[in-house]
Coordinates of C-alpha atoms and ligand atoms in Angstrom, one line a residue:
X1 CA 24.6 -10.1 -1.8
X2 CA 25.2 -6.5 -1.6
X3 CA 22.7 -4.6 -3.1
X4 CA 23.8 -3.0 -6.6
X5 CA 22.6 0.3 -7.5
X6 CA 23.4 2.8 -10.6
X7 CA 22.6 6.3 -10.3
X8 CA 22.3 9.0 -13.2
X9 CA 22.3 12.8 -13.4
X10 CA 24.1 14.9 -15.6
X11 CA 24.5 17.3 -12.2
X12 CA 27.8 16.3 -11.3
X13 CA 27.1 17.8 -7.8
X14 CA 23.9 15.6 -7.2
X15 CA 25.6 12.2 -8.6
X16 CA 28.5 12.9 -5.9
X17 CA 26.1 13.4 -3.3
X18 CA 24.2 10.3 -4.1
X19 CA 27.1 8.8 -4.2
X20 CA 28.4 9.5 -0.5
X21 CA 25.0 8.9 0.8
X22 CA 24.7 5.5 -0.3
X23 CA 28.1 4.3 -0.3
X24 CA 27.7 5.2 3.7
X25 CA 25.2 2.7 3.8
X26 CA 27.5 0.1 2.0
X27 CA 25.3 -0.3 -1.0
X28 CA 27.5 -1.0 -4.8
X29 CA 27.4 2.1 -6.8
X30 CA 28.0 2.8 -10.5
X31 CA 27.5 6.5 -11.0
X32 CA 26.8 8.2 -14.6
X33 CA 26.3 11.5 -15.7
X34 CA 25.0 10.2 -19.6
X35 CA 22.1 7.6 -19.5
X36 CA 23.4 5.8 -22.9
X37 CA 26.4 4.7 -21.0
X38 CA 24.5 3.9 -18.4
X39 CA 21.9 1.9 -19.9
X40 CA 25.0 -0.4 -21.4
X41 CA 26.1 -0.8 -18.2
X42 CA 22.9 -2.1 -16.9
X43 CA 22.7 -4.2 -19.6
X44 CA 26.1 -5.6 -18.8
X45 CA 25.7 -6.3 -15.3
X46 CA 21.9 -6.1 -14.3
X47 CA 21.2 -4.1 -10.8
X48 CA 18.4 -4.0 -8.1
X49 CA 17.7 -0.6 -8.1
X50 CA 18.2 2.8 -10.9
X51 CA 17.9 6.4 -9.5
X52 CA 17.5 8.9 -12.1
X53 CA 17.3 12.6 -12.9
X54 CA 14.2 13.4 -14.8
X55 CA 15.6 15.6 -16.7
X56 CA 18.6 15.2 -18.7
X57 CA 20.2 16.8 -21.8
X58 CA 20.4 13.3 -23.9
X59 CA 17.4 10.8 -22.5
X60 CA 14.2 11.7 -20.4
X61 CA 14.7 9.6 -17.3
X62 CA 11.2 8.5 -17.9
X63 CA 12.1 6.7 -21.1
X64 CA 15.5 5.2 -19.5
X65 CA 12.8 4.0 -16.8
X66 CA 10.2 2.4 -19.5
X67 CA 13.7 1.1 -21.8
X68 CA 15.2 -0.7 -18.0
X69 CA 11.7 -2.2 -16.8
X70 CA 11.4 -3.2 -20.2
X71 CA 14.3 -5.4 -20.4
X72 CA 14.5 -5.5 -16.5
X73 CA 11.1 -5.9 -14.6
X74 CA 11.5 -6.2 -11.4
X75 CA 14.4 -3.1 -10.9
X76 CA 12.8 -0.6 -9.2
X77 CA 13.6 2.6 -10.3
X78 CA 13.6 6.0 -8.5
X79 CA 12.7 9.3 -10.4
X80 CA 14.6 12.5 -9.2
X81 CA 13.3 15.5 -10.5
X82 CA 13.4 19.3 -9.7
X83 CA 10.1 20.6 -10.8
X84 CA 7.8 18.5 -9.2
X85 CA 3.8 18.0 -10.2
X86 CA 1.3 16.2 -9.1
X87 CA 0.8 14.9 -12.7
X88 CA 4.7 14.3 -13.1
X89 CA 4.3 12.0 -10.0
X90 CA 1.3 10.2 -11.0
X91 CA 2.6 9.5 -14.4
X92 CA 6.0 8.5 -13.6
X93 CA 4.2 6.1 -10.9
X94 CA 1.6 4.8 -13.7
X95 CA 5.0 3.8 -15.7
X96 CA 6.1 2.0 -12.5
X97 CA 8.7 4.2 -11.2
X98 CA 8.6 3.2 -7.7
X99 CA 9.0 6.6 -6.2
X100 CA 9.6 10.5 -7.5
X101 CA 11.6 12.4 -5.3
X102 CA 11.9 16.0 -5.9
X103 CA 14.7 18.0 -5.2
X104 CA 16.5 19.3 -2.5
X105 CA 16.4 15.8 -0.9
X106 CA 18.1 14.8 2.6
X107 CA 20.0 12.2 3.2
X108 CA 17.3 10.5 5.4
X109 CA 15.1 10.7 2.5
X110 CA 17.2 9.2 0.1
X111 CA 18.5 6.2 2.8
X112 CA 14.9 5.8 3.4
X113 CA 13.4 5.8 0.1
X114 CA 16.3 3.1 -0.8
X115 CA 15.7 0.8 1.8
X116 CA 11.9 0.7 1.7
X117 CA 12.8 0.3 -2.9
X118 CA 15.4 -2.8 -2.4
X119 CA 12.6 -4.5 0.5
X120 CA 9.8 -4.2 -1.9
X121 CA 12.1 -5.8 -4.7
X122 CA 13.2 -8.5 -2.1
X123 CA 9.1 -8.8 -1.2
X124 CA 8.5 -9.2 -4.4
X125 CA 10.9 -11.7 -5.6
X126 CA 9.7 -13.7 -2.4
X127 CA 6.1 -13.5 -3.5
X128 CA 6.4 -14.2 -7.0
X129 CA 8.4 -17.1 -6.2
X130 CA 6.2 -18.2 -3.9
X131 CA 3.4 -18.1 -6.2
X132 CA 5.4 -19.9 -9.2
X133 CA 5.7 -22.7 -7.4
X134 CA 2.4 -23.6 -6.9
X135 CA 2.2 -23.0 -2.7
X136 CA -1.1 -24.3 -1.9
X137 CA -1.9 -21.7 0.6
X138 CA -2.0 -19.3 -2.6
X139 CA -3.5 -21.5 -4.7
X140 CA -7.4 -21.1 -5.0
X141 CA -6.8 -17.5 -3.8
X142 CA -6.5 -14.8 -6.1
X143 CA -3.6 -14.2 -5.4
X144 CA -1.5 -11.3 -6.0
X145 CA 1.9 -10.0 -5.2
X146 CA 1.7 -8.5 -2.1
X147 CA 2.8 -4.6 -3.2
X148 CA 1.9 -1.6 -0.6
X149 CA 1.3 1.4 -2.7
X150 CA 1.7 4.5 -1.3
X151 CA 3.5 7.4 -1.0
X152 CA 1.9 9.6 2.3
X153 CA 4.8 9.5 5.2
X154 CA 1.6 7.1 7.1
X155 CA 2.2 4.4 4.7
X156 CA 5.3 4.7 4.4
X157 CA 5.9 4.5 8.1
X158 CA 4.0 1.2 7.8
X159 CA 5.9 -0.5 5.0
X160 CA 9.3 0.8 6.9
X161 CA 7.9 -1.4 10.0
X162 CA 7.0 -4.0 7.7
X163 CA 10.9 -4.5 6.6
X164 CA 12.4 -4.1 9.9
X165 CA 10.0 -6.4 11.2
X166 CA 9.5 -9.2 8.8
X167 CA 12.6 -11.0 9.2
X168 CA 12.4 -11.5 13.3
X169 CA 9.9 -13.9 13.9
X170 CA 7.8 -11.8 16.4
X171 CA 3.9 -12.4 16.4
X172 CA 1.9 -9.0 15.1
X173 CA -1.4 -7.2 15.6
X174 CA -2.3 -5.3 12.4
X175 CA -5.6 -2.7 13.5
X176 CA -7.0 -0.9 11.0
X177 CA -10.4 -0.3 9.6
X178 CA -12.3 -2.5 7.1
X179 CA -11.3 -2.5 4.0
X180 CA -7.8 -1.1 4.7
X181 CA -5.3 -3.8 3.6
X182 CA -4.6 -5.7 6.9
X183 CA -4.9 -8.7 5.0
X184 CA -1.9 -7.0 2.6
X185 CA -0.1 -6.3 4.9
X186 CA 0.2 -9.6 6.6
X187 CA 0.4 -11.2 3.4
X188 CA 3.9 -8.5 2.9
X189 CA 5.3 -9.7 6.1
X190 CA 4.8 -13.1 5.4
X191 CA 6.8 -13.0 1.9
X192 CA 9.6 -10.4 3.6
X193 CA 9.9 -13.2 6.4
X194 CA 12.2 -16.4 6.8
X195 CA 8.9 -17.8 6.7
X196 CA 7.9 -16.6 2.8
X197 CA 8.8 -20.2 1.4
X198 CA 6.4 -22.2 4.2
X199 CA 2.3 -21.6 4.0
X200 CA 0.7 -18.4 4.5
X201 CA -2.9 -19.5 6.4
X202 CA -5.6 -17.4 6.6
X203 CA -8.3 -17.8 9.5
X204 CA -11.6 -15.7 10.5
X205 CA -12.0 -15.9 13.9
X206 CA -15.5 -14.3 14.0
X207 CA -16.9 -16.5 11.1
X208 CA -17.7 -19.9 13.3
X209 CA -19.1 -21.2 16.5
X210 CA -16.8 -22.5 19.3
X211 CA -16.8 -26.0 18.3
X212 CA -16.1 -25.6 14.2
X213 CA -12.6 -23.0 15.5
X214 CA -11.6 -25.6 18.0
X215 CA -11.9 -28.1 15.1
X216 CA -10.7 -25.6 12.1
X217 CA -7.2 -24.3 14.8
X218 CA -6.1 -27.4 16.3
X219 CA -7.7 -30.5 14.2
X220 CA -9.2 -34.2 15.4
X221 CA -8.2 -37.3 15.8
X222 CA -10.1 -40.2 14.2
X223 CA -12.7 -41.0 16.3
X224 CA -12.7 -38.0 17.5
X225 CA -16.8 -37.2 17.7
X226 CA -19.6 -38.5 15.8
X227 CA -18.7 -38.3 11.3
X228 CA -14.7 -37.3 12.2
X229 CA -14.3 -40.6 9.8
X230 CA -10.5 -39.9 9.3
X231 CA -7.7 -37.5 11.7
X232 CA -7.5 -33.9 10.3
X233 CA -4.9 -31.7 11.0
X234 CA -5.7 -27.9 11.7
X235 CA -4.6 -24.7 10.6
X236 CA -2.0 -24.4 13.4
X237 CA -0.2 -27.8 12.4
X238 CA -0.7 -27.0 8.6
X239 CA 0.6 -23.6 8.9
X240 CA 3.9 -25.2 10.3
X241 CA 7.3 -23.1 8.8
X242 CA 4.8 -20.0 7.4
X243 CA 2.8 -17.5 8.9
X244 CA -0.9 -18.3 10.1
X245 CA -3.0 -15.0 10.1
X246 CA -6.3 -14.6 12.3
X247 CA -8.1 -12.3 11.2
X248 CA -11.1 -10.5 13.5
X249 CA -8.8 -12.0 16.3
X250 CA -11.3 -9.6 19.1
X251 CA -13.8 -11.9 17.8
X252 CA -12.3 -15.3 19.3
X253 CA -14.2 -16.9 22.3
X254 CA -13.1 -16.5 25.3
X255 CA -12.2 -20.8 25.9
X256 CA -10.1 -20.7 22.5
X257 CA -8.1 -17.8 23.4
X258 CA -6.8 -20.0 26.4
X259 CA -6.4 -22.9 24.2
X260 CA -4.5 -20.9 21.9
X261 CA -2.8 -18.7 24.4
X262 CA -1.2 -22.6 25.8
X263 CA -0.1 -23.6 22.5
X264 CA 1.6 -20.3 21.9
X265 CA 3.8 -20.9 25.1
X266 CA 4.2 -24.5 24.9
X267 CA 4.9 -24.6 21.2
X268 CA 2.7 -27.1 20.7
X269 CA -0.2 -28.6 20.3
X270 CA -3.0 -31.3 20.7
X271 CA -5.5 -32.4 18.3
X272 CA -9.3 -32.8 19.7
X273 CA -9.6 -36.1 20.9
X274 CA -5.8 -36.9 20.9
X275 CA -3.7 -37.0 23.5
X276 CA -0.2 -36.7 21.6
X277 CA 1.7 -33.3 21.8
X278 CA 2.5 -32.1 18.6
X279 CA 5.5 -29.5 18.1
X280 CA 4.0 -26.5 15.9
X281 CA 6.1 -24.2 14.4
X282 CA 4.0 -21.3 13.2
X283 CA 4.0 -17.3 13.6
X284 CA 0.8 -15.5 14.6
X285 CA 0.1 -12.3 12.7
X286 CA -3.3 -11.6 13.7
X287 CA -5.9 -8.3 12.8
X288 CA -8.6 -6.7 14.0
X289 CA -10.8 -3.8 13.0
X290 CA -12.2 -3.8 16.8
X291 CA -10.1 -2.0 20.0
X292 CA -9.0 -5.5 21.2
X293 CA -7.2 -3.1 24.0
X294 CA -10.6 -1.6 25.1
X295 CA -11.6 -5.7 25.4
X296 CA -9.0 -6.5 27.4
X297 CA -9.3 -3.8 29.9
X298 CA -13.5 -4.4 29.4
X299 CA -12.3 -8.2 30.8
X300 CA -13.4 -9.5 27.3
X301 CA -10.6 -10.3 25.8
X302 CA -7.4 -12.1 27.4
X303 CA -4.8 -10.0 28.4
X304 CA -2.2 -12.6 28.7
X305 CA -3.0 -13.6 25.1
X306 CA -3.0 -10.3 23.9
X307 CA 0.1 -9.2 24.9
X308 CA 1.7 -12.7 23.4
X309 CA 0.4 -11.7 19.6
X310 CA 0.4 -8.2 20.3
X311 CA 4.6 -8.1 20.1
X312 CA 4.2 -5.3 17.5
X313 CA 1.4 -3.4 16.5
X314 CA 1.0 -1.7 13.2
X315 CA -1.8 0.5 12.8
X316 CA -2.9 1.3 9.5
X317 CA -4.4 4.6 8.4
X318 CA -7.8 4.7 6.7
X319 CA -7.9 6.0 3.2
X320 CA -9.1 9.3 4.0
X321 CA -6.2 10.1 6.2
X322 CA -4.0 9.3 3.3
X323 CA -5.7 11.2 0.3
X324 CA -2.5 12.0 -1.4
X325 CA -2.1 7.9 -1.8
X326 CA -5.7 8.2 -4.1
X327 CA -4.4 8.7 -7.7
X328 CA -1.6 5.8 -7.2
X329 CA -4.1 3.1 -5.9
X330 CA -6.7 4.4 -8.7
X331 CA -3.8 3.6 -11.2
X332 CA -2.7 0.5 -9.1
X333 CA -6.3 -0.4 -9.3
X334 CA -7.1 0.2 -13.1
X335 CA -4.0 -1.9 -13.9
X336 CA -5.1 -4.6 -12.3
X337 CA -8.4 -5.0 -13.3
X338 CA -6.9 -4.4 -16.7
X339 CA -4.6 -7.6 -16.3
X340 CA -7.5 -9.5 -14.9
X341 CA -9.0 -9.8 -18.0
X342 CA -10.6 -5.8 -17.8
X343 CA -11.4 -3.4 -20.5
X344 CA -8.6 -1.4 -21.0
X345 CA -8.7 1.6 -19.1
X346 CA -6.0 3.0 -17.5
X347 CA -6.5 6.7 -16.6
X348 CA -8.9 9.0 -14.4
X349 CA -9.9 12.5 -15.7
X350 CA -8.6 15.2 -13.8
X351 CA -12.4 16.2 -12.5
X352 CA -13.1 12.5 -11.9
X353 CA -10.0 12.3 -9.8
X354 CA -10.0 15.3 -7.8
X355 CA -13.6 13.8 -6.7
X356 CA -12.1 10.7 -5.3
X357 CA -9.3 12.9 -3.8
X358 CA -12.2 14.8 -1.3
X359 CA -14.0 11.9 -1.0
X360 CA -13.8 10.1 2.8
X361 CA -13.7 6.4 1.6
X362 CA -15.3 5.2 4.7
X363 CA -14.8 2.1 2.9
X364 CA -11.1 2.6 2.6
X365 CA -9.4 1.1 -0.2
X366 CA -11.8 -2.1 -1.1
X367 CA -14.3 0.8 -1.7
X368 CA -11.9 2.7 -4.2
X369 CA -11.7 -0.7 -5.7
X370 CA -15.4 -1.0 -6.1
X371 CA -15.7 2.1 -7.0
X372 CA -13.4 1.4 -9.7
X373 CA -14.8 -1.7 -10.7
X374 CA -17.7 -0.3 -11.3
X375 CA -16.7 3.0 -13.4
X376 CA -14.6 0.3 -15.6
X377 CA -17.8 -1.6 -16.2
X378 CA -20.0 1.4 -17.1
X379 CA -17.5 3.4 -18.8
X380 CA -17.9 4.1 -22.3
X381 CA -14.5 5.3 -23.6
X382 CA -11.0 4.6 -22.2
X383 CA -10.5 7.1 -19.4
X384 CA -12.9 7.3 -16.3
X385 CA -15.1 10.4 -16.0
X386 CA -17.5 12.2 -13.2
X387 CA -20.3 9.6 -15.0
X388 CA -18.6 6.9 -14.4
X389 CA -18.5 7.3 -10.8
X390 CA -21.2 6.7 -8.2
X391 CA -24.4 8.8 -7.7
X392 CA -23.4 9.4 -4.9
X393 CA -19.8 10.6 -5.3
X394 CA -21.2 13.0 -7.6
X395 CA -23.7 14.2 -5.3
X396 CA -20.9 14.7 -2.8
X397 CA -19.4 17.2 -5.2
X398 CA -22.4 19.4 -5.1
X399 CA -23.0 19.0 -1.2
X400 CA -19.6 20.3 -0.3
X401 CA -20.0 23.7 -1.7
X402 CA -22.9 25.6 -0.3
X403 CA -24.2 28.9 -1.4
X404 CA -25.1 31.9 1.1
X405 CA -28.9 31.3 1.3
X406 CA -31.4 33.9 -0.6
X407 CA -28.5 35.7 -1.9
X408 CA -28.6 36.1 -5.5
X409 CA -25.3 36.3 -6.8
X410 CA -23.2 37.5 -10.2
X411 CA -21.5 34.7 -11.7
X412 CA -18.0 36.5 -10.7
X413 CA -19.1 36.4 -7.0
X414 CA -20.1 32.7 -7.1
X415 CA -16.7 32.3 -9.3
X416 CA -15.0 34.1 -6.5
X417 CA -16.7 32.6 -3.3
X418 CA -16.2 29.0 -5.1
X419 CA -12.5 29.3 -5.6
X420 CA -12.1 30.7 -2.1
X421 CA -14.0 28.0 -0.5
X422 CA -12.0 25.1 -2.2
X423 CA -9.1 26.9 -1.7
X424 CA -9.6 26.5 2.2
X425 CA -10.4 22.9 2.4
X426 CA -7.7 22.2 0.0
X427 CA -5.7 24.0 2.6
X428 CA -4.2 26.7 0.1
X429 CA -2.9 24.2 -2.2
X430 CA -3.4 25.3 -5.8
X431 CA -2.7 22.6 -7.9
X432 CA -5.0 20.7 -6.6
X433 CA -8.0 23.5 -6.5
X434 CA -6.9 23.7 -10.1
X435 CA -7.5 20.3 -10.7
X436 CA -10.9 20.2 -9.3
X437 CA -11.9 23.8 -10.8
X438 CA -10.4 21.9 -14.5
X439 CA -8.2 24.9 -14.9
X440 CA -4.4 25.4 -14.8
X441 CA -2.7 26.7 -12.4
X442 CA -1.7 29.7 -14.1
X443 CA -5.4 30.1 -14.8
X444 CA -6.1 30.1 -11.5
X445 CA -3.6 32.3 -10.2
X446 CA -5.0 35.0 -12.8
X447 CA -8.6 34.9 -11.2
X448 CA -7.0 34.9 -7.1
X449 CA -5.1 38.0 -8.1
X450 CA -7.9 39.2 -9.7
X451 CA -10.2 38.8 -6.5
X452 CA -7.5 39.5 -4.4
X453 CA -7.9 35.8 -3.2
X454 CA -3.7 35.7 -1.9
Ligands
ATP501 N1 -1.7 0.1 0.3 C1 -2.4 -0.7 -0.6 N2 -1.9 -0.9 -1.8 C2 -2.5 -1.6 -2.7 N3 -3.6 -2.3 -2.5 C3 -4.2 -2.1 -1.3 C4 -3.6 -1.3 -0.3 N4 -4.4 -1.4 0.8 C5 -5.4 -2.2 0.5 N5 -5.3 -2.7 -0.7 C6 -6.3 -3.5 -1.5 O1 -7.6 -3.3 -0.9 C7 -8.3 -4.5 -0.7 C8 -8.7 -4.6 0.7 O2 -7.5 -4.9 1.5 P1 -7.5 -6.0 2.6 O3 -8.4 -7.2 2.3 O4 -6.1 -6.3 3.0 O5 -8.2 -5.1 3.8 P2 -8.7 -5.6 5.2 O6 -8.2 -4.5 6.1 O7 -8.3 -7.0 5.5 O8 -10.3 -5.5 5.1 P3 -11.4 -6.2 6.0 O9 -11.3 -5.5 7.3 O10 -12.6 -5.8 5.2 O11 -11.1 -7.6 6.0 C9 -7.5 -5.6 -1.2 O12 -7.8 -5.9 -2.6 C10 -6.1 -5.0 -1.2 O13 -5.2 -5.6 -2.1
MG502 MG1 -9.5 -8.7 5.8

């Protein structure tokens, strides 16, 4: 079905150009200049995806946003705006815009940004689907909808991977550090895949001995050894039509990764203490947080195998190469905890959050989330503050800016050598030394000119 889109601006120049760009691409587009008639339109004939100029003479596009998602969850909806903030961004992304693009845009962008919108819809659809109906492999888990937030060109490079890649049904190595969605990431391809309506397994291949993997992969026969009272069939048989992920994959023993390097050629499989092939239909998406390519070339690891899961290879960037993805995962974050039965609090102070913007999240992401958890749990109020945060975090604050030593200083020096220092590691941008000073940006412009900061 070809994608339907509806675009709004009261430019007339923008709408046209919109217009070109994705008609190109072959997409259906109903242009508007007034958001009334356009909202009756989507009313009329619902449509995957809404591109809107902030702002606009008769309706903020933020409320034509809240009045579509409102009647129309699952339409993404892309915010054009030209006066771009950081807080503008982070609050039309709290509402659930998927992404705000400010203007000029290119073409590129725009394809781009539209592609990467209609897969996460598609993504979505697949997961939730796949969680309605009850699909065991989802069961017990908590599971959620697989959604990649983001916004820094390295995640989005990833989830533009993720779409082209999905739908072939080439094995993939996901490396990345602990804690920095591998697991959602696999999870994403799986429900983008042909595979999203079959089982999604997940395996740890550094949790268990030899024996318990051989028996967990590939399954027994009756009979097979001493208790195996009935035939069990493994992870590689069960995982048949989905997506079996092994996770630590630089952790598997060296006589399993030729056992499973023979049932990836041959396609199939035979169960310990059987001596029936059985056809397995299953693709590998695998992770590790280890340099499995250091352990082949070391001799540890197989380099036959490797290069059989290792078709594509996504890397993922840790948290702290990302920073400017912090204030959407806090909100991501918050939300969820609110839906899981949370207090309700769903926004950061701008002090607390320009501390977890410097922060280096060594943990990546699941440490934002703890972090999180945590400040939800202690907070008093409904908005997260410096207190809420860890100790440690706070600490952090303090360590990062360090006086010249016995020098006593005027307050205006100190003000002056403060700003100038976090105006350096914020690499001269100064909405963001704003934020973390608490001032505006006008503010702060006042005091640089005053001490000639420029
Ligand atoms: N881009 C992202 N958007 C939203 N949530 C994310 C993102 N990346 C990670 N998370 C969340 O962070 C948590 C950790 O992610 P995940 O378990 O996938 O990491 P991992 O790399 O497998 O970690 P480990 O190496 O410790 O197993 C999960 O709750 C996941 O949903
Ligand atoms: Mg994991």
């Amino acid at each position: 079905m070809t994608p339907h889109i509806v675009i709004i601006d009261d430019e007339s120049i923008t709408l046209k150009q919109l217009r070109r760009i994705l008609e190109k691409e072959g997409y259906q587009v109903s242009a508007f200049s007034n958001p009334q008639r356009a909202l009756k339109h989507i009313e009329a004939s619902p449509c995957h995806l809404v591109i809107s100029d902030v702002k606009m003479p008769t309706m903020n596009g933020l409320d034509l946003m809240t009045r579509v998602k409102a009647r129309f969850p699952s339409t993404e909806v892309i915010l054009i705006t030209g006066y771009a903030s950081i807080d503008g961004a982070v609050e039309a992304t709290r509402e659930g815009a998927f992404y705000y693009l400010e203007k000029p845009f290119t073409p590129d962008q725009v394809r781009d940004l539209v592609k990467q919108a209609l897969t996460l819809r598609r993504t979505r659809d697949a997961a939730s689907n796949a969680s309605a109906s009850g699909d065991s492999a989802f069961g017990e888990r908590d599971f959620q909808t697989p959604v990649i937030i983001g916004e820094s060109s390295k995640i989005r490079e990833v989830v533009s991977i993720i779409c082209q890649i999905a739908p072939t049904d080439c094995n993939v190595m996901i490396t990345g550090d602990s804690g920095s969605g591998k697991e959602l990431v696999a999870r994403a391809i799986h429900a983008a895949s042909k595979r999203a309506d079959g089982p999604f397994m997940a395996f740890n291949c550094g949790a268990l001995n030899e024996t318990l993997i051989d028996n967990e992969l590939f399954g027994h026969e009756k009979g097979a050894f001493t208790g195996a009272e009935t035939r069990s069939t493994g992870l590689l048989e069960a995982a048949g039509g989905g997506t079996l992920f092994l996770d630590e994959i630089g952790e598997m023993p060296n006589s399993m990764q030729v056992k499973l390097l023979r049932v990836l050629q041959e396609r199939e499989l035979i169960r310990v203490g059987g001596s029936r092939p059985i056809p397995i239909d299953v693709r590998i998406v695998s992770a590790t947080a280890v340099d499995v390519k250091a352990a082949v070339n070391g001799g540890a690891f197989r380099k036959d195998l490797y290069f059989r899961i290792n078709v594509v290879n996504i890397k993922l960037p840790g948290l702290g190469e990302r920073k400017k993805d912090i204030p959407l995962l806090a909100y991501h974050i918050l939300s969820r905890l609110k839906r899981r039965g949370g207090k309700d609090i769903s926004a950061v102070s701008q002090r607390a959050m320009a501390l977890l913007s410097n922060y280096a999240f060594p943990g990546n992401v699941r440490e934002l989330e703890n972090i999180l958890e945590r400040a939800v749990a202690v907070c008093s109020g409904t908005v997260v503050r410096v207190c809420d945060l860890p100790p440690d975090l706070i600490e952090f604050e303090f360590q990062t800016y360090n006086p010249p030593d016995d020098q006593f200083m005027t307050l205006a020096e100190l003000e002056q050598d403060y700003i100038s220092h976090l105006l350096k590691i914020n690499g001269g941008v100064r909405t963001k030394t704003a934020a973390i000073l608490g001032i505006d940006r006008a503010s702060l412009w006042r005091k640089m000119k005053k001490y000639g900061l420029d």
